RNA sequence: GCCUUGGUAGCUCAGUCGGUAGAGCAGGAGACUGAAAAUCUCCGUGUCGGUGGUUCAAUUCCGCCCCAAGGCA
């Protein structure tokens, strides 16, 4: 059976993914599928560096603005939606272009992750997190996982409460250890991926990230955060943990000076870019492009074109 | 000019009752199976301001000098 081609544009934040994806979509007649864990939320436009309405006018974008900021969202939901969306685009004879910096979402698509099989249970999670709030509780939590799923426990660090809790959650809800579900052979995928990874020299990337934060503030990021809070989005909401939001919430509440929050925001952005870099560096088969190099754009277009020519229905 | 307190890692500082030093942050490397812009792990040699002296040994004690902040004139 013929596989669905997916051209992917990945890379650290502020390295030029959006611009490149628009050029590719324009040149190849493609449509863009968002692969950013924060751009899925409605009314979070400035802080997530969502493509503008003008940019979306001529090129169809998918999986933007699909979740209310009050709602949780997960990689499993994303993977399901993305697969459907990608298949629907290709069914019309159009190239899907997957764009975004969320490496975990990419992996879920490329590797067909089983993801534990059970959705998260907010109440159980709250209980487990409460238990982990003391050093003794954390030890007990880890010991519990060791007892029911030794393989997962061995893989995880005791301090990684989020993953320890999730592994325990899977067992408590399904009766099957997470590690047992994972050991199956990786499934055959109905997609063929081509990865373009954007990057810049590190000092340049950090400078661009800083400048972009300043631009976001100039475009009203603080107001965006205030509006979200005013409309009833709780500060604890998953969406509000995004960079640019979590730092400005205390400013809106008057607990923190703007200047200090902006420093933290820039720092967190740099840390994030670095983590993304680490993730995508480990992904095999990615074609790396320095977006300040004069020939990178034409090279990217050539690679995209070749890929599409080979895979076109 | 005098007095006081400082001058230790890129930054903020701790410390050595004399045996050449260590935290946080920054920075770097990495992990990642339903929170992933989340969560977690690992990585610390630097003329201890300069220069003389005392000492087996000084970043540590003493003298002088330089720099900074505060105070008194």
GROMACS .gro file of C-alpha atoms (C1' of nucleotides) in nm:
model
  386
    1UNK     CA    1   0.000   0.000   0.000
    2UNK     CA    2   0.119   0.346  -0.089
    3UNK     CA    3   0.246   0.555   0.200
    4UNK     CA    4   0.149   0.912   0.267
    5UNK     CA    5   0.436   1.156   0.230
    6UNK     CA    6   0.486   1.411   0.506
    7UNK     CA    7   0.733   1.694   0.470
    8UNK     CA    8   0.836   1.813   0.816
    9UNK     CA    9   0.986   2.142   0.924
   10UNK     CA   10   1.130   2.112   1.274
   11UNK     CA   11   1.391   2.293   1.483
   12UNK     CA   12   1.440   2.510   1.788
   13UNK     CA   13   1.214   2.805   1.854
   14UNK     CA   14   1.286   3.128   1.663
   15UNK     CA   15   1.499   2.949   1.404
   16UNK     CA   16   1.266   3.023   1.112
   17UNK     CA   17   1.031   2.726   1.087
   18UNK     CA   18   0.719   2.926   1.011
   19UNK     CA   19   0.878   3.131   0.736
   20UNK     CA   20   1.028   2.825   0.572
   21UNK     CA   21   0.705   2.627   0.590
   22UNK     CA   22   0.517   2.908   0.420
   23UNK     CA   23   0.771   2.921   0.138
   24UNK     CA   24   0.754   2.545   0.094
   25UNK     CA   25   0.376   2.541   0.098
   26UNK     CA   26   0.367   2.817  -0.159
   27UNK     CA   27   0.624   2.654  -0.386
   28UNK     CA   28   0.484   2.302  -0.365
   29UNK     CA   29   0.116   2.380  -0.330
   30UNK     CA   30   0.117   2.220   0.014
   31UNK     CA   31  -0.091   2.270   0.325
   32UNK     CA   32   0.049   2.321   0.671
   33UNK     CA   33  -0.027   2.101   0.970
   34UNK     CA   34   0.070   2.248   1.305
   35UNK     CA   35   0.297   2.041   1.528
   36UNK     CA   36   0.330   2.286   1.815
   37UNK     CA   37   0.183   2.191   2.152
   38UNK     CA   38   0.080   2.548   2.237
   39UNK     CA   39  -0.047   2.677   1.905
   40UNK     CA   40  -0.339   2.438   1.934
   41UNK     CA   41  -0.495   2.672   2.191
   42UNK     CA   42  -0.738   2.940   2.089
   43UNK     CA   43  -0.674   3.304   2.179
   44UNK     CA   44  -0.309   3.232   2.252
   45UNK     CA   45  -0.168   3.395   1.943
   46UNK     CA   46   0.109   3.636   2.033
   47UNK     CA   47   0.292   3.426   2.290
   48UNK     CA   48   0.289   3.113   2.077
   49UNK     CA   49   0.414   3.296   1.767
   50UNK     CA   50   0.123   3.157   1.570
   51UNK     CA   51   0.124   3.235   1.199
   52UNK     CA   52  -0.080   3.550   1.140
   53UNK     CA   53  -0.422   3.552   0.978
   54UNK     CA   54  -0.264   3.717   0.675
   55UNK     CA   55  -0.016   3.434   0.649
   56UNK     CA   56  -0.295   3.180   0.678
   57UNK     CA   57  -0.510   3.349   0.419
   58UNK     CA   58  -0.353   3.192   0.113
   59UNK     CA   59  -0.218   2.874   0.262
   60UNK     CA   60  -0.449   2.643   0.455
   61UNK     CA   61  -0.332   2.573   0.811
   62UNK     CA   62  -0.456   2.282   1.019
   63UNK     CA   63  -0.464   2.204   1.390
   64UNK     CA   64  -0.435   2.564   1.502
   65UNK     CA   65  -0.697   2.696   1.745
   66UNK     CA   66  -0.857   2.360   1.812
   67UNK     CA   67  -0.859   2.361   2.194
   68UNK     CA   68  -0.993   2.599   2.457
   69UNK     CA   69  -0.717   2.722   2.689
   70UNK     CA   70  -0.917   2.588   2.981
   71UNK     CA   71  -0.899   2.234   2.842
   72UNK     CA   72  -0.615   1.987   2.874
   73UNK     CA   73  -0.464   1.843   2.561
   74UNK     CA   74  -0.238   1.546   2.507
   75UNK     CA   75   0.004   1.394   2.264
   76UNK     CA   76  -0.238   1.107   2.205
   77UNK     CA   77  -0.512   1.344   2.094
   78UNK     CA   78  -0.264   1.525   1.881
   79UNK     CA   79  -0.137   1.212   1.710
   80UNK     CA   80  -0.487   1.100   1.623
   81UNK     CA   81  -0.590   1.438   1.485
   82UNK     CA   82  -0.266   1.482   1.295
   83UNK     CA   83  -0.291   1.143   1.129
   84UNK     CA   84  -0.645   1.211   1.015
   85UNK     CA   85  -0.556   1.556   0.893
   86UNK     CA   86  -0.248   1.442   0.705
   87UNK     CA   87  -0.439   1.161   0.534
   88UNK     CA   88  -0.723   1.394   0.438
   89UNK     CA   89  -0.484   1.642   0.279
   90UNK     CA   90  -0.301   1.379   0.082
   91UNK     CA   91  -0.629   1.222  -0.028
   92UNK     CA   92  -0.691   1.545  -0.218
   93UNK     CA   93  -0.355   1.510  -0.388
   94UNK     CA   94  -0.192   1.780  -0.179
   95UNK     CA   95   0.136   1.764   0.014
   96UNK     CA   96   0.101   1.785   0.394
   97UNK     CA   97   0.372   1.997   0.556
   98UNK     CA   98   0.411   1.927   0.927
   99UNK     CA   99   0.557   2.227   1.106
  100UNK     CA  100   0.646   2.278   1.468
  101UNK     CA  101   0.891   2.235   1.749
  102UNK     CA  102   0.730   1.970   1.966
  103UNK     CA  103   0.960   1.672   1.932
  104UNK     CA  104   0.740   1.440   2.132
  105UNK     CA  105   0.451   1.496   1.893
  106UNK     CA  106   0.677   1.417   1.602
  107UNK     CA  107   0.791   1.097   1.766
  108UNK     CA  108   0.434   0.991   1.835
  109UNK     CA  109   0.368   1.019   1.460
  110UNK     CA  110   0.688   0.868   1.326
  111UNK     CA  111   0.707   0.580   1.572
  112UNK     CA  112   0.337   0.517   1.630
  113UNK     CA  113   0.379   0.525   2.008
  114UNK     CA  114   0.139   0.315   2.213
  115UNK     CA  115   0.130   0.586   2.482
  116UNK     CA  116   0.009   0.362   2.760
  117UNK     CA  117  -0.336   0.308   2.621
  118UNK     CA  118  -0.525   0.492   2.892
  119UNK     CA  119  -0.592   0.864   2.912
  120UNK     CA  120  -0.482   1.058   3.215
  121UNK     CA  121  -0.710   1.078   3.513
  122UNK     CA  122  -0.695   1.428   3.665
  123UNK     CA  123  -0.814   1.314   4.006
  124UNK     CA  124  -0.560   1.033   4.025
  125UNK     CA  125  -0.290   1.265   3.905
  126UNK     CA  126  -0.376   1.515   4.176
  127UNK     CA  127  -0.351   1.240   4.435
  128UNK     CA  128  -0.016   1.117   4.309
  129UNK     CA  129   0.123   1.468   4.284
  130UNK     CA  130   0.009   1.545   4.636
  131UNK     CA  131   0.182   1.231   4.755
  132UNK     CA  132   0.503   1.333   4.581
  133UNK     CA  133   0.510   1.672   4.751
  134UNK     CA  134   0.715   1.540   5.043
  135UNK     CA  135   1.050   1.357   5.013
  136UNK     CA  136   0.907   1.049   5.188
  137UNK     CA  137   0.601   1.054   4.965
  138UNK     CA  138   0.819   1.072   4.658
  139UNK     CA  139   1.015   0.770   4.774
  140UNK     CA  140   0.696   0.580   4.842
  141UNK     CA  141   0.562   0.668   4.499
  142UNK     CA  142   0.876   0.539   4.336
  143UNK     CA  143   0.876   0.226   4.549
  144UNK     CA  144   0.517   0.164   4.446
  145UNK     CA  145   0.619   0.178   4.080
  146UNK     CA  146   0.914  -0.051   4.144
  147UNK     CA  147   0.672  -0.304   4.289
  148UNK     CA  148   0.427  -0.304   3.998
  149UNK     CA  149   0.647  -0.208   3.701
  150UNK     CA  150   1.014  -0.259   3.777
  151UNK     CA  151   1.124  -0.201   3.419
  152UNK     CA  152   0.970   0.145   3.405
  153UNK     CA  153   1.105   0.233   3.748
  154UNK     CA  154   1.456   0.135   3.641
  155UNK     CA  155   1.427   0.361   3.342
  156UNK     CA  156   1.304   0.661   3.539
  157UNK     CA  157   1.472   0.883   3.793
  158UNK     CA  158   1.302   0.908   4.129
  159UNK     CA  159   1.284   1.286   4.096
  160UNK     CA  160   1.104   1.269   3.763
  161UNK     CA  161   0.769   1.272   3.939
  162UNK     CA  162   0.576   1.343   3.622
  163UNK     CA  163   0.692   1.026   3.450
  164UNK     CA  164   0.685   0.813   3.763
  165UNK     CA  165   0.326   0.923   3.821
  166UNK     CA  166   0.227   0.853   3.463
  167UNK     CA  167   0.376   0.504   3.468
  168UNK     CA  168   0.193   0.434   3.792
  169UNK     CA  169  -0.125   0.581   3.650
  170UNK     CA  170  -0.114   0.347   3.353
  171UNK     CA  171  -0.079   0.046   3.578
  172UNK     CA  172  -0.349   0.153   3.824
  173UNK     CA  173  -0.598   0.231   3.549
  174UNK     CA  174  -0.531  -0.056   3.310
  175UNK     CA  175  -0.376  -0.325   3.526
  176UNK     CA  176  -0.100  -0.358   3.268
  177UNK     CA  177   0.244  -0.207   3.328
  178UNK     CA  178   0.351   0.064   3.087
  179UNK     CA  179   0.671  -0.125   3.009
  180UNK     CA  180   0.473  -0.432   2.905
  181UNK     CA  181   0.277  -0.228   2.653
  182UNK     CA  182   0.591  -0.071   2.514
  183UNK     CA  183   0.785  -0.384   2.446
  184UNK     CA  184   0.583  -0.477   2.140
  185UNK     CA  185   0.755  -0.433   1.804
  186UNK     CA  186   0.717  -0.085   1.655
  187UNK     CA  187   0.413  -0.077   1.427
  188UNK     CA  188   0.438  -0.032   1.054
  189UNK     CA  189   0.361   0.330   0.972
  190UNK     CA  190   0.145   0.449   0.681
  191UNK     CA  191   0.366   0.755   0.635
  192UNK     CA  192   0.699   0.841   0.481
  193UNK     CA  193   0.861   1.140   0.648
  194UNK     CA  194   1.115   1.387   0.513
  195UNK     CA  195   1.267   1.610   0.782
  196UNK     CA  196   1.406   1.958   0.735
  197UNK     CA  197   1.555   2.100   1.054
  198UNK     CA  198   1.607   2.474   1.076
  199UNK     CA  199   1.882   2.617   1.290
  200UNK     CA  200   2.116   2.912   1.337
  201UNK     CA  201   2.448   2.964   1.505
  202UNK     CA  202   2.369   2.951   1.873
  203UNK     CA  203   2.446   3.315   1.962
  204UNK     CA  204   2.237   3.422   1.663
  205UNK     CA  205   1.950   3.199   1.769
  206UNK     CA  206   1.955   3.334   2.124
  207UNK     CA  207   1.968   3.692   1.998
  208UNK     CA  208   1.672   3.626   1.771
  209UNK     CA  209   1.479   3.461   2.051
  210UNK     CA  210   1.541   3.763   2.277
  211UNK     CA  211   1.436   4.003   2.004
  212UNK     CA  212   1.122   3.803   1.943
  213UNK     CA  213   1.024   3.824   2.307
  214UNK     CA  214   1.059   4.202   2.289
  215UNK     CA  215   0.847   4.203   1.974
  216UNK     CA  216   0.578   3.991   2.142
  217UNK     CA  217   0.560   4.239   2.428
  218UNK     CA  218   0.537   4.527   2.184
  219UNK     CA  219   0.250   4.345   2.012
  220UNK     CA  220   0.056   4.315   2.337
  221UNK     CA  221   0.155   3.986   2.497
  222UNK     CA  222   0.082   4.117   2.845
  223UNK     CA  223  -0.269   4.215   2.734
  224UNK     CA  224  -0.318   3.872   2.583
  225UNK     CA  225  -0.231   3.710   2.915
  226UNK     CA  226  -0.456   3.950   3.103
  227UNK     CA  227  -0.747   3.880   2.868
  228UNK     CA  228  -0.707   3.505   2.911
  229UNK     CA  229  -0.709   3.537   3.289
  230UNK     CA  230  -1.005   3.777   3.278
  231UNK     CA  231  -1.200   3.535   3.062
  232UNK     CA  232  -1.166   3.270   3.331
  233UNK     CA  233  -0.863   3.069   3.227
  234UNK     CA  234  -0.703   2.958   3.555
  235UNK     CA  235  -0.336   3.034   3.607
  236UNK     CA  236  -0.284   2.662   3.673
  237UNK     CA  237  -0.430   2.559   3.336
  238UNK     CA  238  -0.202   2.349   3.121
  239UNK     CA  239  -0.213   2.614   2.850
  240UNK     CA  240  -0.090   2.877   3.095
  241UNK     CA  241   0.229   2.677   3.158
  242UNK     CA  242   0.349   2.786   2.816
  243UNK     CA  243   0.653   3.009   2.797
  244UNK     CA  244   0.544   3.371   2.777
  245UNK     CA  245   0.230   3.300   2.977
  246UNK     CA  246   0.352   3.150   3.302
  247UNK     CA  247   0.608   3.430   3.346
  248UNK     CA  248   0.356   3.710   3.286
  249UNK     CA  249   0.072   3.583   3.504
  250UNK     CA  250   0.238   3.719   3.822
  251UNK     CA  251   0.288   4.052   3.645
  252UNK     CA  252  -0.084   4.074   3.572
  253UNK     CA  253  -0.152   3.996   3.936
  254UNK     CA  254   0.095   4.263   4.041
  255UNK     CA  255   0.326   4.022   4.223
  256UNK     CA  256   0.626   4.062   3.993
  257UNK     CA  257   0.785   4.353   3.811
  258UNK     CA  258   0.756   4.335   3.433
  259UNK     CA  259   1.128   4.379   3.380
  260UNK     CA  260   1.214   4.085   3.601
  261UNK     CA  261   0.950   3.866   3.438
  262UNK     CA  262   1.083   3.950   3.094
  263UNK     CA  263   1.433   3.842   3.197
  264UNK     CA  264   1.293   3.511   3.317
  265UNK     CA  265   1.088   3.474   3.001
  266UNK     CA  266   1.393   3.524   2.781
  267UNK     CA  267   1.593   3.280   2.988
  268UNK     CA  268   1.320   3.018   2.968
  269UNK     CA  269   1.299   3.067   2.594
  270UNK     CA  270   1.671   3.002   2.558
  271UNK     CA  271   1.649   2.691   2.774
  272UNK     CA  272   1.359   2.569   2.565
  273UNK     CA  273   1.544   2.625   2.239
  274UNK     CA  274   1.837   2.429   2.377
  275UNK     CA  275   1.615   2.135   2.475
  276UNK     CA  276   1.453   2.131   2.134
  277UNK     CA  277   1.796   2.133   1.976
  278UNK     CA  278   1.894   1.830   2.183
  279UNK     CA  279   1.578   1.649   2.077
  280UNK     CA  280   1.602   1.711   1.705
  281UNK     CA  281   1.976   1.647   1.696
  282UNK     CA  282   1.899   1.293   1.803
  283UNK     CA  283   1.639   1.242   1.528
  284UNK     CA  284   1.783   1.045   1.241
  285UNK     CA  285   1.762   1.159   0.882
  286UNK     CA  286   1.703   1.527   0.944
  287UNK     CA  287   1.847   1.769   0.691
  288UNK     CA  288   1.990   2.062   0.886
  289UNK     CA  289   1.964   2.410   0.741
  290UNK     CA  290   2.121   2.727   0.878
  291UNK     CA  291   1.851   2.976   0.791
  292UNK     CA  292   2.094   3.267   0.778
  293UNK     CA  293   2.297   3.092   0.513
  294UNK     CA  294   2.209   3.242   0.173
  295UNK     CA  295   2.163   2.907   0.001
  296UNK     CA  296   1.954   2.737   0.267
  297UNK     CA  297   1.619   2.846   0.131
  298UNK     CA  298   1.686   2.727  -0.222
  299UNK     CA  299   1.828   2.404  -0.088
  300UNK     CA  300   1.520   2.348   0.125
  301UNK     CA  301   1.293   2.415  -0.171
  302UNK     CA  302   1.492   2.174  -0.384
  303UNK     CA  303   1.476   1.901  -0.120
  304UNK     CA  304   1.106   1.954  -0.074
  305UNK     CA  305   1.044   1.948  -0.445
  306UNK     CA  306   1.239   1.628  -0.498
  307UNK     CA  307   1.053   1.461  -0.214
  308UNK     CA  308   0.716   1.565  -0.348
  309UNK     CA  309   0.802   1.459  -0.704
  310UNK     CA  310   0.891   1.114  -0.577
  311UNK     CA  311   0.585   1.076  -0.360
  312UNK     CA  312   0.317   1.255  -0.558
  313UNK     CA  313   0.014   1.031  -0.623
  314G      C1'  314   4.226   6.350   5.344
  315C      C1'  315   4.055   6.017   5.752
  316C      C1'  316   3.740   5.598   5.918
  317U      C1'  317   3.454   5.155   5.806
  318U      C1'  318   3.322   4.744   5.503
  319G      C1'  319   3.419   4.482   5.083
  320G      C1'  320   3.736   4.292   4.643
  321U      C1'  321   3.699   3.452   4.571
  322A      C1'  322   3.398   3.088   3.897
  323G      C1'  323   3.058   3.490   3.348
  324C      C1'  324   2.701   3.698   3.788
  325U      C1'  325   2.548   3.690   4.334
  326C      C1'  326   2.792   3.518   4.735
  327A      C1'  327   2.978   3.118   5.109
  328G      C1'  328   3.434   2.939   5.305
  329U      C1'  329   3.930   2.803   5.461
  330C      C1'  330   4.045   2.866   6.370
  331G      C1'  331   4.713   2.893   5.791
  332G      C1'  332   4.769   2.287   5.448
  333U      C1'  333   4.600   2.637   4.712
  334A      C1'  334   3.825   2.644   4.761
  335G      C1'  335   3.226   2.553   4.685
  336A      C1'  336   2.685   2.676   4.636
  337G      C1'  337   2.286   2.913   4.357
  338C      C1'  338   2.215   3.138   3.890
  339A      C1'  339   2.420   3.178   3.393
  340G      C1'  340   2.654   2.839   3.045
  341G      C1'  341   2.733   2.325   2.838
  342A      C1'  342   2.591   1.794   2.758
  343G      C1'  343   2.188   1.454   2.777
  344A      C1'  344   1.711   1.190   2.874
  345C      C1'  345   1.213   1.185   2.705
  346U      C1'  346   0.569   0.644   2.529
  347G      C1'  347  -0.130   1.036   2.704
  348A      C1'  348   0.134   1.749   3.126
  349A      C1'  349   0.633   1.778   2.641
  350A      C1'  350   0.672   2.554   2.576
  351A      C1'  351   0.599   2.006   3.067
  352U      C1'  352   0.936   1.702   3.362
  353C      C1'  353   1.411   1.515   3.489
  354U      C1'  354   1.968   1.383   3.499
  355C      C1'  355   2.490   1.501   3.464
  356C      C1'  356   2.912   1.871   3.417
  357G      C1'  357   3.259   2.368   3.881
  358U      C1'  358   4.090   2.537   3.827
  359G      C1'  359   3.933   2.998   3.945
  360U      C1'  360   4.687   3.463   3.910
  361C      C1'  361   4.080   3.353   4.603
  362G      C1'  362   4.258   4.248   4.372
  363G      C1'  363   4.827   4.361   4.359
  364U      C1'  364   5.279   4.344   4.618
  365G      C1'  365   5.615   4.271   5.024
  366G      C1'  366   5.658   4.023   5.517
  367U      C1'  367   5.591   3.626   5.903
  368U      C1'  368   5.577   3.081   5.833
  369C      C1'  369   5.789   2.433   5.648
  370A      C1'  370   5.336   2.629   5.412
  371A      C1'  371   4.941   3.240   5.299
  372U      C1'  372   4.354   3.297   4.935
  373U      C1'  373   4.342   3.281   5.497
  374C      C1'  374   4.774   3.651   5.963
  375C      C1'  375   5.054   4.151   5.923
  376G      C1'  376   5.230   4.604   5.625
  377C      C1'  377   5.182   4.896   5.196
  378C      C1'  378   4.935   4.990   4.727
  379C      C1'  379   4.506   4.978   4.380
  380C      C1'  380   3.968   4.953   4.310
  381A      C1'  381   3.437   4.984   4.492
  382A      C1'  382   3.048   5.122   4.838
  383G      C1'  383   2.915   5.383   5.280
  384G      C1'  384   3.039   5.736   5.668
  385C      C1'  385   3.320   6.171   5.875
  386A      C1'  386   3.541   6.613   5.734
   0.00000   0.00000   0.00000
